mmCIF file of C-alpha atoms in Angstrom:
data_model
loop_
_atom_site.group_PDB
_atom_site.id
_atom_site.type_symbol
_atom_site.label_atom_id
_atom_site.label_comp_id
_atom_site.label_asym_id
_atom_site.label_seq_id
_atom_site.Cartn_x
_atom_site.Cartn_y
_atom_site.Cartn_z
ATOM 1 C CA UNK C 53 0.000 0.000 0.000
ATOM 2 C CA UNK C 54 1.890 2.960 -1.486
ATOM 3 C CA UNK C 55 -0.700 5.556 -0.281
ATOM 4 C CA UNK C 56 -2.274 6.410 3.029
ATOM 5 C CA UNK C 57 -5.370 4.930 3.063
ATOM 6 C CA UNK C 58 -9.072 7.167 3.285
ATOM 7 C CA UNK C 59 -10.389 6.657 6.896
ATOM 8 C CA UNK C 60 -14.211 7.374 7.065
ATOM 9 C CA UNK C 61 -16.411 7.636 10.319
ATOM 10 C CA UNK C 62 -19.303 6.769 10.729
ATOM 11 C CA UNK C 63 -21.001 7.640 14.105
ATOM 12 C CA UNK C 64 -24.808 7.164 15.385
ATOM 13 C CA UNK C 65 -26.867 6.758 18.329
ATOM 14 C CA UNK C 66 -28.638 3.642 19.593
ATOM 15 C CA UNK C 67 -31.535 2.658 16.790
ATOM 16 C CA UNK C 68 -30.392 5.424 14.002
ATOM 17 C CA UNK C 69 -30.372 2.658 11.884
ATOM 18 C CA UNK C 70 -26.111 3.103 11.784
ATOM 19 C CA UNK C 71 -25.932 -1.062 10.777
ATOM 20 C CA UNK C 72 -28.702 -1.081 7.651
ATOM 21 C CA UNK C 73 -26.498 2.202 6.793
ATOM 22 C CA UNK C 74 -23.302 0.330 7.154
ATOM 23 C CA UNK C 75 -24.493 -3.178 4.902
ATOM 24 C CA UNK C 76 -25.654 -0.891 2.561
ATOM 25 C CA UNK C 77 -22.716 1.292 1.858
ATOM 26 C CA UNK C 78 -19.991 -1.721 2.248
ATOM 27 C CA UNK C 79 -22.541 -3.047 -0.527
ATOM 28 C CA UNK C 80 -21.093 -0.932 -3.054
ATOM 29 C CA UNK C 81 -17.326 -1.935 -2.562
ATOM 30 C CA UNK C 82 -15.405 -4.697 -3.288
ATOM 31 C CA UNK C 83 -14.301 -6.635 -0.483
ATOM 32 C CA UNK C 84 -10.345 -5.507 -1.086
ATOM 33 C CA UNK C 85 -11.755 -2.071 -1.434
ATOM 34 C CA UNK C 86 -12.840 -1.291 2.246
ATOM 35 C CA UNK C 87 -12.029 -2.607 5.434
ATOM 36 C CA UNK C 88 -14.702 -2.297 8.318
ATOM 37 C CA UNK C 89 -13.555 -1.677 12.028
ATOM 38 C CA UNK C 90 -16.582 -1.380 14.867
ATOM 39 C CA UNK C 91 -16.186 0.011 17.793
ATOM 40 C CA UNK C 92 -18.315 -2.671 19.623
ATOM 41 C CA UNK C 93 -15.810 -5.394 19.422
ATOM 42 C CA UNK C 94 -13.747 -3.394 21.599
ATOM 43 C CA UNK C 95 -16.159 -3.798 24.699
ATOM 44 C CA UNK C 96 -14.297 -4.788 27.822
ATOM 45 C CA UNK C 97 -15.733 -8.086 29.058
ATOM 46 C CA UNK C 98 -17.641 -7.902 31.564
ATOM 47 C CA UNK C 99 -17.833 -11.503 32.523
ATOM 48 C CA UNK C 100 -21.326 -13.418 32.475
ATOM 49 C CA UNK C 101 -24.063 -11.295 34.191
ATOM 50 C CA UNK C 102 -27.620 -12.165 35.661
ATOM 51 C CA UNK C 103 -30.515 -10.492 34.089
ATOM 52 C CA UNK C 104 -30.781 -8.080 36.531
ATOM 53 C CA UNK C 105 -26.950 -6.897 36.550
ATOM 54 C CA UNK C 106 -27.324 -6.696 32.759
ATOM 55 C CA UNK C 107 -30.166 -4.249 33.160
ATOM 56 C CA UNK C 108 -28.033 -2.226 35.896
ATOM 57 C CA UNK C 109 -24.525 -2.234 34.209
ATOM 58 C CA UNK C 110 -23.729 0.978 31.750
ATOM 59 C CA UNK C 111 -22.673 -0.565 28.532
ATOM 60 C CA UNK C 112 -22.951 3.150 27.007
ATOM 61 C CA UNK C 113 -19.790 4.927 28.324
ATOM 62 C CA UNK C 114 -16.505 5.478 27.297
ATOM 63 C CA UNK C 115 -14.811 3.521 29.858
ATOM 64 C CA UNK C 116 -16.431 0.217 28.708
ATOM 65 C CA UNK C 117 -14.334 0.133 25.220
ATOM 66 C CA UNK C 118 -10.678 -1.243 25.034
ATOM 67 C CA UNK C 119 -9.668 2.374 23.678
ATOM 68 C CA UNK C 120 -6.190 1.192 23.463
ATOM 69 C CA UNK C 121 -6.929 -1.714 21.884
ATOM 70 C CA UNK C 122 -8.948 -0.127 19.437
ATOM 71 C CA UNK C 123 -6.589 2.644 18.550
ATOM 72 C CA UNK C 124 -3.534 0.572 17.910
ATOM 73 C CA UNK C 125 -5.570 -1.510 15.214
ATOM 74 C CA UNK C 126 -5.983 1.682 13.562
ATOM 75 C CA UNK C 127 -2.840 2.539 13.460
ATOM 76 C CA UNK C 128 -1.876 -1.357 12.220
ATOM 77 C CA UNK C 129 -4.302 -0.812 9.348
ATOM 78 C CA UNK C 130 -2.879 2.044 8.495
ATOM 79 C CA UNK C 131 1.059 0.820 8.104
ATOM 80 C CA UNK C 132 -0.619 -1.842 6.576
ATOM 81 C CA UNK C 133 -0.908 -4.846 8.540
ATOM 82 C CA UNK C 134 -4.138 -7.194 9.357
ATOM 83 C CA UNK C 135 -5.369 -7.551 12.890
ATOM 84 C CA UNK C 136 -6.692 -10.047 14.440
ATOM 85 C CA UNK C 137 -8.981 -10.357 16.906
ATOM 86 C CA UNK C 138 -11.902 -11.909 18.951
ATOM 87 C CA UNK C 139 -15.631 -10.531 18.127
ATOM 88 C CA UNK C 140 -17.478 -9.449 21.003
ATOM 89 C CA UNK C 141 -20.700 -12.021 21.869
ATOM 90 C CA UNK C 142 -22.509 -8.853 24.021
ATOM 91 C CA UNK C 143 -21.892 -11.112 27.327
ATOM 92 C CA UNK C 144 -23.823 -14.024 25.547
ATOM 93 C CA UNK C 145 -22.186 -17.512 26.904
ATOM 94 C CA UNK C 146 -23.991 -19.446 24.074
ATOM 95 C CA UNK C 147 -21.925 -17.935 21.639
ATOM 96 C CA UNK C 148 -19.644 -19.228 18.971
ATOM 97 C CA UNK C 149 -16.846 -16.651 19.740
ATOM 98 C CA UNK C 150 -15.039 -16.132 16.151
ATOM 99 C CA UNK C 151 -11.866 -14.869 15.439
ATOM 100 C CA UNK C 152 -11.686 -11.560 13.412
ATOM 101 C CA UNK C 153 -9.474 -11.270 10.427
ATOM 102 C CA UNK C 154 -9.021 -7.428 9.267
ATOM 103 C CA UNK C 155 -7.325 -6.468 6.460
ATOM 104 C CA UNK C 156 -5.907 -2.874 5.737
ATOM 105 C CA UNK C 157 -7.654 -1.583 2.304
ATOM 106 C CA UNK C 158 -7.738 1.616 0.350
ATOM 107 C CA UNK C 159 -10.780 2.729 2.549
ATOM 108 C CA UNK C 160 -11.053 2.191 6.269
ATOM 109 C CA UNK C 161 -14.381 2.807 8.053
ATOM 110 C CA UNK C 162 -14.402 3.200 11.552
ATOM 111 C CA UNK C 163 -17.853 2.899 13.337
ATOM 112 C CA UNK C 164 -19.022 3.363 16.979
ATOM 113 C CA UNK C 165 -20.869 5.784 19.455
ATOM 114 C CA UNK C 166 -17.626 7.133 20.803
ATOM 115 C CA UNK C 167 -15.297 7.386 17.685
ATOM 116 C CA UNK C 168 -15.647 11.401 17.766
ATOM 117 C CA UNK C 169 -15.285 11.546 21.116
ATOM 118 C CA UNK C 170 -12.148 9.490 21.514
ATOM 119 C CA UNK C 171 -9.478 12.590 20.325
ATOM 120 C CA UNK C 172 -6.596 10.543 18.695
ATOM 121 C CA UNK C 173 -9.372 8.411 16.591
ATOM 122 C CA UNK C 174 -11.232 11.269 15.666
ATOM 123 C CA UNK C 175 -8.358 13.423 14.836
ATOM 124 C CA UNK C 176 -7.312 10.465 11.913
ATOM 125 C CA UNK C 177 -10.567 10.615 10.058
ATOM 126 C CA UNK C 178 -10.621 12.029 6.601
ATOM 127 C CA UNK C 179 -14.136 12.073 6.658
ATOM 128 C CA UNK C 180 -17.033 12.234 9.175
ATOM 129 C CA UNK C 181 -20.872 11.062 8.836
ATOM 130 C CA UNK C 182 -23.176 11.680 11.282
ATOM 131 C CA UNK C 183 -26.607 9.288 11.688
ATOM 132 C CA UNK C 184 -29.686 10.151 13.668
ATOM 133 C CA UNK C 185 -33.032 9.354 13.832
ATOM 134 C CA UNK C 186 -35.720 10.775 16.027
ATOM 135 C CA UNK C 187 -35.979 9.208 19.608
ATOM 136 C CA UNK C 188 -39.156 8.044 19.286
ATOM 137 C CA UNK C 189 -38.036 6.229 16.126
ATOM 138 C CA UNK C 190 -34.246 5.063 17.524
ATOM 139 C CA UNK C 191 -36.148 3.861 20.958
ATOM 140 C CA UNK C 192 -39.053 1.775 18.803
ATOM 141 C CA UNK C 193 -36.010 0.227 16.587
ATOM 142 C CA UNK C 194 -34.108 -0.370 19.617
ATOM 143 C CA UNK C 195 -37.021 -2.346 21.464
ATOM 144 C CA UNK C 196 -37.913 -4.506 18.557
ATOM 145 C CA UNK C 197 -33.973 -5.582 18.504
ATOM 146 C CA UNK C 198 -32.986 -6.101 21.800
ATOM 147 C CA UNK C 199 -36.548 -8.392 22.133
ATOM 148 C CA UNK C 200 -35.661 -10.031 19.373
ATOM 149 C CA UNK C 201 -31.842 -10.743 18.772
ATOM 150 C CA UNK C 202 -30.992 -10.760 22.633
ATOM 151 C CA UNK C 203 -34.576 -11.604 24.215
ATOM 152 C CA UNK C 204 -34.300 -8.499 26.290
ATOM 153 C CA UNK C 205 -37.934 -7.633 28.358
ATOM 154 C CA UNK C 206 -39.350 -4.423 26.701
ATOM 155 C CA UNK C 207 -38.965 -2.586 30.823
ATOM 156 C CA UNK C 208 -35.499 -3.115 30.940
ATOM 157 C CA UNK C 209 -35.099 -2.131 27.231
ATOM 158 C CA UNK C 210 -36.862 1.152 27.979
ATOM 159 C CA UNK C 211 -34.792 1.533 31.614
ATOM 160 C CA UNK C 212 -31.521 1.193 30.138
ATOM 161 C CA UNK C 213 -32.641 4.139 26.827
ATOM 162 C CA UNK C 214 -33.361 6.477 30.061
ATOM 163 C CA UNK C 215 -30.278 5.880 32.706
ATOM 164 C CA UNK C 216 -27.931 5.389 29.752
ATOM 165 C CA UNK C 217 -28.128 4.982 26.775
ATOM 166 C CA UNK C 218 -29.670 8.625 26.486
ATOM 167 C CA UNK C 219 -27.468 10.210 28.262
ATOM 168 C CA UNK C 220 -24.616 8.768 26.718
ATOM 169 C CA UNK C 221 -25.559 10.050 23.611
ATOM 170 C CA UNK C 222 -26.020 13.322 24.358
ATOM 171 C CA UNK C 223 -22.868 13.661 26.607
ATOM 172 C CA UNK C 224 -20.328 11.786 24.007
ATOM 173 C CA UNK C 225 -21.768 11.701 20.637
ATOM 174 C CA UNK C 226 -24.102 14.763 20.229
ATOM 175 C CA UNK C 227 -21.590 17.294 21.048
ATOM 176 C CA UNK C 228 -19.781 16.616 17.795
ATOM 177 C CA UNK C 229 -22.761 16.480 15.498
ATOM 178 C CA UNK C 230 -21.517 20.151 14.450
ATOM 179 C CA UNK C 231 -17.899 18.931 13.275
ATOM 180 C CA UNK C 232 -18.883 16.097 10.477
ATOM 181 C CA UNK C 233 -18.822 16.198 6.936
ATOM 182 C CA UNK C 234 -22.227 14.859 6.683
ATOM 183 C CA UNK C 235 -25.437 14.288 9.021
ATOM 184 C CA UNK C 236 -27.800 11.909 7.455
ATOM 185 C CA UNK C 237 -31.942 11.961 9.061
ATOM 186 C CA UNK C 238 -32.577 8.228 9.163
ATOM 187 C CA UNK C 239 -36.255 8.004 10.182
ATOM 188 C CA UNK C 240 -37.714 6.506 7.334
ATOM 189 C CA UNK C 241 -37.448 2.574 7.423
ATOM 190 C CA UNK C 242 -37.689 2.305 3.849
ATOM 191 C CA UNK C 243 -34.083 1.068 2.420
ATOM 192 C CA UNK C 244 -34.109 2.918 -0.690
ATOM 193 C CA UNK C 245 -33.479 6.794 0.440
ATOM 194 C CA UNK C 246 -30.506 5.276 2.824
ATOM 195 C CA UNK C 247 -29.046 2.803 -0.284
ATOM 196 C CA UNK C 248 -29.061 6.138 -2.230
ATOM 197 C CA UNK C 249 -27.630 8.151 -0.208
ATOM 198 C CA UNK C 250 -24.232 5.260 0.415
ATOM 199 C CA UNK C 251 -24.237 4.648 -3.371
ATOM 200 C CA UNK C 252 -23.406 8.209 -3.960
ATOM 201 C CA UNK C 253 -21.129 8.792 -1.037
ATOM 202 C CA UNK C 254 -19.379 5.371 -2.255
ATOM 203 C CA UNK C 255 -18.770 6.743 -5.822
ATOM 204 C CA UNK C 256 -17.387 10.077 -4.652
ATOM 205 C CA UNK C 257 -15.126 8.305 -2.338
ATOM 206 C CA UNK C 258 -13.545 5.872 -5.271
ATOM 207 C CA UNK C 259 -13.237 8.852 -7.465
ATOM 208 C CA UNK C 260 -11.335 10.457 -4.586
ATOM 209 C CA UNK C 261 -9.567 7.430 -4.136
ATOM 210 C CA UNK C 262 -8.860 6.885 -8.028
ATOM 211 C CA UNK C 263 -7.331 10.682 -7.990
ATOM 212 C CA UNK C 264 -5.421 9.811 -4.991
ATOM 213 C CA UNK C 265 -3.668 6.713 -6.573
ATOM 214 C CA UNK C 266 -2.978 8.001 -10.165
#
C-alpha cells in the first residue's frame, strides 16, 4: 500500500439505523476495497451477568471500550498490517466466539458511538458522517432488537434508553454532530433513500480514491 489509506467515520446513536447504513454502503465496494472496524468489538468483558446486573450495568460509556486496543488496530491498518482479533458475543455464553481477520484496504471505516469523542481516533478521520433518527423512532427500533436478537424484556429495554443509553448520547456523541462532513436523518425505514444516499457517497469516495492513486 503505497498511499495512506481514506479513513471514514461513521457515528450514530442507539436505533439510528447506523448497521442497515453500514451493509448498505460496504454493498457498493469490493471486499479488497474497504475494510470495516466497529467500535463494539472493543467492549471490555464484563464476565457473564444475571438479568438483573445486565439491566443495571452501563454498557454506554466510554470507559467500557478497550480504547487502546482499538486505537492501535488503527494505526496497524494504516502501516498496513491485518489484525486479528476476537468478536465481542454482548456477554452471551452461548456464543460461537469467532476470530476476526481485518485487512488494511484503500478505505477504512471506523464505526461506533464514541469514535468522535475518543481525540486521537477522531483526529485520523478524513471524513465524518453523522446518523440520527428521532428518539421516538431510535427507541421503537431499539425495542424490537434487543426483544428479538438478545430476548431483552421491553422494561429493561426502555430503563436502560433512560439511565444510559440517552445520556450517553447526548454527553459523548451529540456534542460533535456540528464537526462532520455529513449528518444523514434516518427516520424513514424504507431502504431505498438510505441505499441512495451510500451509493453516492461510495462513488465520490472511489473517485477520490482513483485521484489519490494516479
Amino acid at each position: 500500500m503505497n498511499n495512506k489509506p481514506i479513513i471514514i467515520g461513521i457515528a450514530g446513536g442507539s436505533g439510528s439505523g447506523k448497521t442497515f447504513f453500514l451493509n448498505s454502503f460496504l454493498h457498493h465496494f469490493k471486499n479488497d476495497e474497504v475494510t470495516l472496524v466497529s467500535q463494539d468489538d472493543y467492549y471490555i468483558p464484563a464476565g457473564e451477568m444475571t438479568q438483573e446486573e445486565n439491566k443495571l450495568y452501563n454498557f454506554d460509556l466510554p470507559s467500557t471500550i478497550d480504547h487502546e486496543q482499538f486505537s492501535t488496530d488503527i494505526k496497524k491498518l494504516l502501516k498496513g498490517e491485518a489484525v486479528y482479533k476476537k468478536e465481542y458475543n454482548f456477554n452471551n455464553p452461548l456464543a460461537v466466539v469467532k476470530i476476526l481477520e481485518i485487512n488494511p484496504a484503500p478505505i477504512i471505516i471506523v464505526e461506533g458511538l464514541f469514535i468522535l469523542h475518543f481525540q486521537d481516533i477522531a483526529s485520523q478521520l478524513d471524513y465524518k458522517i453523522f446518523i440520527e433518527a428521532e428518539e421516538s423512532v431510535a427507541l421503537d427500533r431499539r425495542i424490537k432488537r434487543d426483544g428479538m436478537e438478545r430476548g431483552y424484556p421491553e422494561d429493561d429495554v426502555r430503563y436502560k434508553w433512560h439511565a444510559h443509553v440517552m445520556p450517553s448520547y447526548k454527553e459523548f456523541l451529540l456534542p460533535y454532530k456540528g464537526v462532520c462532513n455529513q449528518v444523514i436523518l434516518n427516520n424513514d425505514n424504507t431502504p431505498n433513500h438510505i441505499i441512495s444516499i451510500t451509493e453516492q457517497i461510495a462513488i465520490d469516495l472511489k473517485e477520490k480514491f482513483c485521484k489519490t492513486s494516479s
